[in-house]
């Protein structure tokens, strides 16, 4: 296999990549059109995507999993469903092993929340401080990221329930009831 055949293969790869990028662009446009056509869906995406670290794919997965927050509307239930909440291995009085997340959880949601927690723990205003503080105390980095995932989930549910977007310096005392 000489240099000319690798150049030919690179040409085909570029054509395939260009086709895939074109298809991806069309698919994203179709998804955006569906979201814009439904007012409730547009509002949900707006609230969820305003949370730092959460992208459109993660927001879509959460909306699908919760059936537009009709099936799961509690921020304490979703971490169990998404495989974020740790469980102890207890049988009677014996404790076997360390706490772990359930293998029965939704295996699509957890990786998306993991990526959101990585982004948020680096680029969000207050979450990098939380992350560094916990790691400095000697906590396992993966456990700290699990805590960040829980914080993101609780923020998403809070903003969806309040029908508002994320604000960095939101003052609860100035809001009229």
PDB file of C-alpha atoms in Angstrom:
ATOM      1  CA  UNK A   1       0.000   0.000   0.000  1.00  0.00           C
ATOM      2  CA  UNK A   2       1.801   3.029  -1.252  1.00  0.00           C
ATOM      3  CA  UNK A   3       1.461   6.722  -0.732  1.00  0.00           C
ATOM      4  CA  UNK A   4      -0.972   7.122  -3.665  1.00  0.00           C
ATOM      5  CA  UNK A   5      -3.489   4.653  -2.181  1.00  0.00           C
ATOM      6  CA  UNK A   6      -3.468   6.452   1.180  1.00  0.00           C
ATOM      7  CA  UNK A   7      -4.158   9.736  -0.647  1.00  0.00           C
ATOM      8  CA  UNK A   8      -7.071   8.076  -2.476  1.00  0.00           C
ATOM      9  CA  UNK A   9      -8.456   6.725   0.824  1.00  0.00           C
ATOM     10  CA  UNK A  10      -8.155  10.147   2.436  1.00  0.00           C
ATOM     11  CA  UNK A  11     -10.241  11.593  -0.415  1.00  0.00           C
ATOM     12  CA  UNK A  12     -13.007   9.037   0.222  1.00  0.00           C
ATOM     13  CA  UNK A  13     -12.894   9.667   3.968  1.00  0.00           C
ATOM     14  CA  UNK A  14     -13.277  13.392   3.375  1.00  0.00           C
ATOM     15  CA  UNK A  15     -16.307  12.795   1.158  1.00  0.00           C
ATOM     16  CA  UNK A  16     -17.859  10.475   3.756  1.00  0.00           C
ATOM     17  CA  UNK A  17     -17.157  12.947   6.546  1.00  0.00           C
ATOM     18  CA  UNK A  18     -18.681  15.796   4.534  1.00  0.00           C
ATOM     19  CA  UNK A  19     -21.800  13.670   3.934  1.00  0.00           C
ATOM     20  CA  UNK A  20     -22.113  12.834   7.622  1.00  0.00           C
ATOM     21  CA  UNK A  21     -21.689  16.490   8.614  1.00  0.00           C
ATOM     22  CA  UNK A  22     -24.384  17.463   6.131  1.00  0.00           C
ATOM     23  CA  UNK A  23     -26.753  14.808   7.518  1.00  0.00           C
ATOM     24  CA  UNK A  24     -26.016  15.923  11.073  1.00  0.00           C
ATOM     25  CA  UNK A  25     -26.777  19.535  10.180  1.00  0.00           C
ATOM     26  CA  UNK A  26     -30.111  18.524   8.590  1.00  0.00           C
ATOM     27  CA  UNK A  27     -31.009  16.387  11.601  1.00  0.00           C
ATOM     28  CA  UNK A  28     -30.242  19.225  14.018  1.00  0.00           C
ATOM     29  CA  UNK A  29     -32.378  21.579  11.926  1.00  0.00           C
ATOM     30  CA  UNK A  30     -35.272  19.100  12.023  1.00  0.00           C
ATOM     31  CA  UNK A  31     -34.920  18.756  15.813  1.00  0.00           C
ATOM     32  CA  UNK A  32     -34.850  22.547  16.211  1.00  0.00           C
ATOM     33  CA  UNK A  33     -37.997  22.824  14.088  1.00  0.00           C
ATOM     34  CA  UNK A  34     -39.785  20.276  16.303  1.00  0.00           C
ATOM     35  CA  UNK A  35     -38.747  22.121  19.454  1.00  0.00           C
ATOM     36  CA  UNK A  36     -39.803  25.507  18.054  1.00  0.00           C
ATOM     37  CA  UNK A  37     -43.214  24.113  17.043  1.00  0.00           C
ATOM     38  CA  UNK A  38     -44.102  23.081  20.623  1.00  0.00           C
ATOM     39  CA  UNK A  39     -44.280  25.895  23.183  1.00  0.00           C
ATOM     40  CA  UNK A  40     -43.894  23.640  26.254  1.00  0.00           C
ATOM     41  CA  UNK A  41     -40.927  21.843  24.730  1.00  0.00           C
ATOM     42  CA  UNK A  42     -39.289  25.160  23.828  1.00  0.00           C
ATOM     43  CA  UNK A  43     -39.749  26.378  27.406  1.00  0.00           C
ATOM     44  CA  UNK A  44     -38.307  23.167  28.877  1.00  0.00           C
ATOM     45  CA  UNK A  45     -35.256  23.277  26.617  1.00  0.00           C
ATOM     46  CA  UNK A  46     -34.743  26.934  27.457  1.00  0.00           C
ATOM     47  CA  UNK A  47     -34.768  26.266  31.214  1.00  0.00           C
ATOM     48  CA  UNK A  48     -32.606  23.141  31.068  1.00  0.00           C
ATOM     49  CA  UNK A  49     -29.988  24.451  28.631  1.00  0.00           C
ATOM     50  CA  UNK A  50     -29.489  27.550  30.760  1.00  0.00           C
ATOM     51  CA  UNK A  51     -27.849  25.380  33.453  1.00  0.00           C
ATOM     52  CA  UNK A  52     -24.051  25.507  32.989  1.00  0.00           C
ATOM     53  CA  UNK A  53     -22.616  22.324  31.494  1.00  0.00           C
ATOM     54  CA  UNK A  54     -25.915  21.068  30.060  1.00  0.00           C
ATOM     55  CA  UNK A  55     -26.140  20.841  26.280  1.00  0.00           C
ATOM     56  CA  UNK A  56     -29.015  20.083  23.901  1.00  0.00           C
ATOM     57  CA  UNK A  57     -28.409  16.328  23.879  1.00  0.00           C
ATOM     58  CA  UNK A  58     -28.439  16.095  27.681  1.00  0.00           C
ATOM     59  CA  UNK A  59     -31.539  18.288  27.847  1.00  0.00           C
ATOM     60  CA  UNK A  60     -33.308  16.087  25.288  1.00  0.00           C
ATOM     61  CA  UNK A  61     -32.415  12.921  27.213  1.00  0.00           C
ATOM     62  CA  UNK A  62     -33.750  14.373  30.469  1.00  0.00           C
ATOM     63  CA  UNK A  63     -36.976  15.534  28.812  1.00  0.00           C
ATOM     64  CA  UNK A  64     -37.475  12.104  27.226  1.00  0.00           C
ATOM     65  CA  UNK A  65     -36.671  10.224  30.458  1.00  0.00           C
ATOM     66  CA  UNK A  66     -39.046  12.320  32.531  1.00  0.00           C
ATOM     67  CA  UNK A  67     -41.765  12.453  29.832  1.00  0.00           C
ATOM     68  CA  UNK A  68     -41.595  16.253  29.897  1.00  0.00           C
ATOM     69  CA  UNK A  69     -41.387  16.130  33.725  1.00  0.00           C
ATOM     70  CA  UNK A  70     -44.749  14.350  33.983  1.00  0.00           C
ATOM     71  CA  UNK A  71     -43.439  10.890  34.968  1.00  0.00           C
ATOM     72  CA  UNK A  72     -40.492  12.021  37.125  1.00  0.00           C
ATOM     73  CA  UNK A  73     -40.986  15.481  38.590  1.00  0.00           C
ATOM     74  CA  UNK A  74     -38.887  15.127  41.728  1.00  0.00           C
ATOM     75  CA  UNK A  75     -35.184  15.984  41.781  1.00  0.00           C
ATOM     76  CA  UNK A  76     -34.538  13.228  44.325  1.00  0.00           C
ATOM     77  CA  UNK A  77     -35.987  10.462  42.136  1.00  0.00           C
ATOM     78  CA  UNK A  78     -34.143  11.274  38.917  1.00  0.00           C
ATOM     79  CA  UNK A  79     -30.606  10.551  40.227  1.00  0.00           C
ATOM     80  CA  UNK A  80     -31.738   7.005  41.081  1.00  0.00           C
ATOM     81  CA  UNK A  81     -33.194   6.581  37.601  1.00  0.00           C
ATOM     82  CA  UNK A  82     -30.121   8.034  35.917  1.00  0.00           C
ATOM     83  CA  UNK A  83     -27.566   5.978  37.868  1.00  0.00           C
ATOM     84  CA  UNK A  84     -26.151   8.877  39.836  1.00  0.00           C
ATOM     85  CA  UNK A  85     -27.381   8.045  43.361  1.00  0.00           C
ATOM     86  CA  UNK A  86     -25.109   5.620  45.255  1.00  0.00           C
ATOM     87  CA  UNK A  87     -26.583   2.655  47.142  1.00  0.00           C
ATOM     88  CA  UNK A  88     -25.084   0.691  50.032  1.00  0.00           C
ATOM     89  CA  UNK A  89     -24.743  -3.090  49.853  1.00  0.00           C
ATOM     90  CA  UNK A  90     -26.489  -4.052  53.093  1.00  0.00           C
ATOM     91  CA  UNK A  91     -27.923  -7.381  54.138  1.00  0.00           C
ATOM     92  CA  UNK A  92     -29.323  -7.295  57.657  1.00  0.00           C
ATOM     93  CA  UNK A  93     -26.528  -6.060  59.894  1.00  0.00           C
ATOM     94  CA  UNK A  94     -23.649  -6.691  57.500  1.00  0.00           C
ATOM     95  CA  UNK A  95     -22.333  -4.120  55.077  1.00  0.00           C
ATOM     96  CA  UNK A  96     -20.663  -5.677  52.061  1.00  0.00           C
ATOM     97  CA  UNK A  97     -18.414  -3.472  49.977  1.00  0.00           C
ATOM     98  CA  UNK A  98     -18.534   0.219  49.254  1.00  0.00           C
ATOM     99  CA  UNK A  99     -21.509   2.185  47.982  1.00  0.00           C
ATOM    100  CA  UNK A 100     -22.102   1.993  44.237  1.00  0.00           C
ATOM    101  CA  UNK A 101     -24.564   3.234  41.689  1.00  0.00           C
ATOM    102  CA  UNK A 102     -27.172   0.810  40.403  1.00  0.00           C
ATOM    103  CA  UNK A 103     -26.488  -1.219  37.258  1.00  0.00           C
ATOM    104  CA  UNK A 104     -30.245  -1.167  36.570  1.00  0.00           C
ATOM    105  CA  UNK A 105     -30.160   2.571  35.914  1.00  0.00           C
ATOM    106  CA  UNK A 106     -30.642   4.273  32.567  1.00  0.00           C
ATOM    107  CA  UNK A 107     -27.293   3.797  30.847  1.00  0.00           C
ATOM    108  CA  UNK A 108     -27.840   6.674  28.398  1.00  0.00           C
ATOM    109  CA  UNK A 109     -28.429   9.423  30.952  1.00  0.00           C
ATOM    110  CA  UNK A 110     -25.434   8.838  33.212  1.00  0.00           C
ATOM    111  CA  UNK A 111     -22.679   9.396  30.595  1.00  0.00           C
ATOM    112  CA  UNK A 112     -24.384  12.591  29.441  1.00  0.00           C
ATOM    113  CA  UNK A 113     -24.584  13.835  33.019  1.00  0.00           C
ATOM    114  CA  UNK A 114     -20.949  12.829  33.513  1.00  0.00           C
ATOM    115  CA  UNK A 115     -19.880  15.034  30.592  1.00  0.00           C
ATOM    116  CA  UNK A 116     -22.076  17.871  31.911  1.00  0.00           C
ATOM    117  CA  UNK A 117     -20.415  17.538  35.327  1.00  0.00           C
ATOM    118  CA  UNK A 118     -16.939  17.665  33.759  1.00  0.00           C
ATOM    119  CA  UNK A 119     -17.781  20.841  31.869  1.00  0.00           C
ATOM    120  CA  UNK A 120     -19.511  22.442  34.845  1.00  0.00           C
ATOM    121  CA  UNK A 121     -16.719  21.527  37.273  1.00  0.00           C
ATOM    122  CA  UNK A 122     -14.238  23.341  35.057  1.00  0.00           C
ATOM    123  CA  UNK A 123     -16.080  26.305  33.584  1.00  0.00           C
ATOM    124  CA  UNK A 124     -19.075  27.121  35.794  1.00  0.00           C
ATOM    125  CA  UNK A 125     -18.634  29.913  38.339  1.00  0.00           C
ATOM    126  CA  UNK A 126     -19.153  28.129  41.668  1.00  0.00           C
ATOM    127  CA  UNK A 127     -18.815  24.422  40.829  1.00  0.00           C
ATOM    128  CA  UNK A 128     -15.009  24.469  40.252  1.00  0.00           C
ATOM    129  CA  UNK A 129     -14.659  25.884  43.786  1.00  0.00           C
ATOM    130  CA  UNK A 130     -16.868  23.077  45.133  1.00  0.00           C
ATOM    131  CA  UNK A 131     -14.897  20.460  43.170  1.00  0.00           C
ATOM    132  CA  UNK A 132     -11.483  21.717  44.306  1.00  0.00           C
ATOM    133  CA  UNK A 133     -12.629  22.066  47.936  1.00  0.00           C
ATOM    134  CA  UNK A 134     -13.882  18.454  48.063  1.00  0.00           C
ATOM    135  CA  UNK A 135     -10.782  17.045  46.319  1.00  0.00           C
ATOM    136  CA  UNK A 136      -8.561  19.016  48.729  1.00  0.00           C
ATOM    137  CA  UNK A 137     -10.406  17.339  51.624  1.00  0.00           C
ATOM    138  CA  UNK A 138      -9.315  13.982  50.199  1.00  0.00           C
ATOM    139  CA  UNK A 139     -12.527  12.928  48.471  1.00  0.00           C
ATOM    140  CA  UNK A 140     -12.305  10.660  45.428  1.00  0.00           C
ATOM    141  CA  UNK A 141     -12.586  12.719  42.223  1.00  0.00           C
ATOM    142  CA  UNK A 142     -15.272  10.439  40.763  1.00  0.00           C
ATOM    143  CA  UNK A 143     -17.347  10.801  43.945  1.00  0.00           C
ATOM    144  CA  UNK A 144     -17.010  14.565  43.731  1.00  0.00           C
ATOM    145  CA  UNK A 145     -18.124  14.487  40.083  1.00  0.00           C
ATOM    146  CA  UNK A 146     -21.098  12.406  41.215  1.00  0.00           C
ATOM    147  CA  UNK A 147     -21.925  15.216  43.633  1.00  0.00           C
ATOM    148  CA  UNK A 148     -21.654  17.714  40.787  1.00  0.00           C
ATOM    149  CA  UNK A 149     -24.060  15.565  38.730  1.00  0.00           C
ATOM    150  CA  UNK A 150     -26.533  15.689  41.608  1.00  0.00           C
ATOM    151  CA  UNK A 151     -26.175  19.463  41.853  1.00  0.00           C
ATOM    152  CA  UNK A 152     -26.834  19.804  38.116  1.00  0.00           C
ATOM    153  CA  UNK A 153     -29.914  17.571  38.341  1.00  0.00           C
ATOM    154  CA  UNK A 154     -31.295  19.516  41.299  1.00  0.00           C
ATOM    155  CA  UNK A 155     -30.725  22.804  39.470  1.00  0.00           C
ATOM    156  CA  UNK A 156     -32.476  21.515  36.355  1.00  0.00           C
ATOM    157  CA  UNK A 157     -35.529  20.399  38.309  1.00  0.00           C
ATOM    158  CA  UNK A 158     -35.621  23.645  40.315  1.00  0.00           C
ATOM    159  CA  UNK A 159     -35.534  25.827  37.216  1.00  0.00           C
ATOM    160  CA  UNK A 160     -38.089  23.717  35.364  1.00  0.00           C
ATOM    161  CA  UNK A 161     -40.463  23.783  38.353  1.00  0.00           C
ATOM    162  CA  UNK A 162     -40.022  27.553  38.717  1.00  0.00           C
ATOM    163  CA  UNK A 163     -40.163  28.057  34.931  1.00  0.00           C
ATOM    164  CA  UNK A 164     -37.116  30.276  34.872  1.00  0.00           C
ATOM    165  CA  UNK A 165     -33.589  30.263  33.506  1.00  0.00           C
ATOM    166  CA  UNK A 166     -30.364  29.886  35.451  1.00  0.00           C
ATOM    167  CA  UNK A 167     -28.981  33.106  36.895  1.00  0.00           C
ATOM    168  CA  UNK A 168     -25.565  33.198  38.534  1.00  0.00           C
ATOM    169  CA  UNK A 169     -26.408  35.653  41.306  1.00  0.00           C
ATOM    170  CA  UNK A 170     -30.120  34.965  41.754  1.00  0.00           C
ATOM    171  CA  UNK A 171     -31.399  36.509  44.986  1.00  0.00           C
ATOM    172  CA  UNK A 172     -34.328  34.570  46.420  1.00  0.00           C
ATOM    173  CA  UNK A 173     -35.131  37.340  48.899  1.00  0.00           C
ATOM    174  CA  UNK A 174     -35.954  39.864  46.159  1.00  0.00           C
ATOM    175  CA  UNK A 175     -38.535  37.633  44.496  1.00  0.00           C
ATOM    176  CA  UNK A 176     -42.109  38.512  45.369  1.00  0.00           C
ATOM    177  CA  UNK A 177     -44.394  35.607  46.260  1.00  0.00           C
TER     178      UNK A 177
END
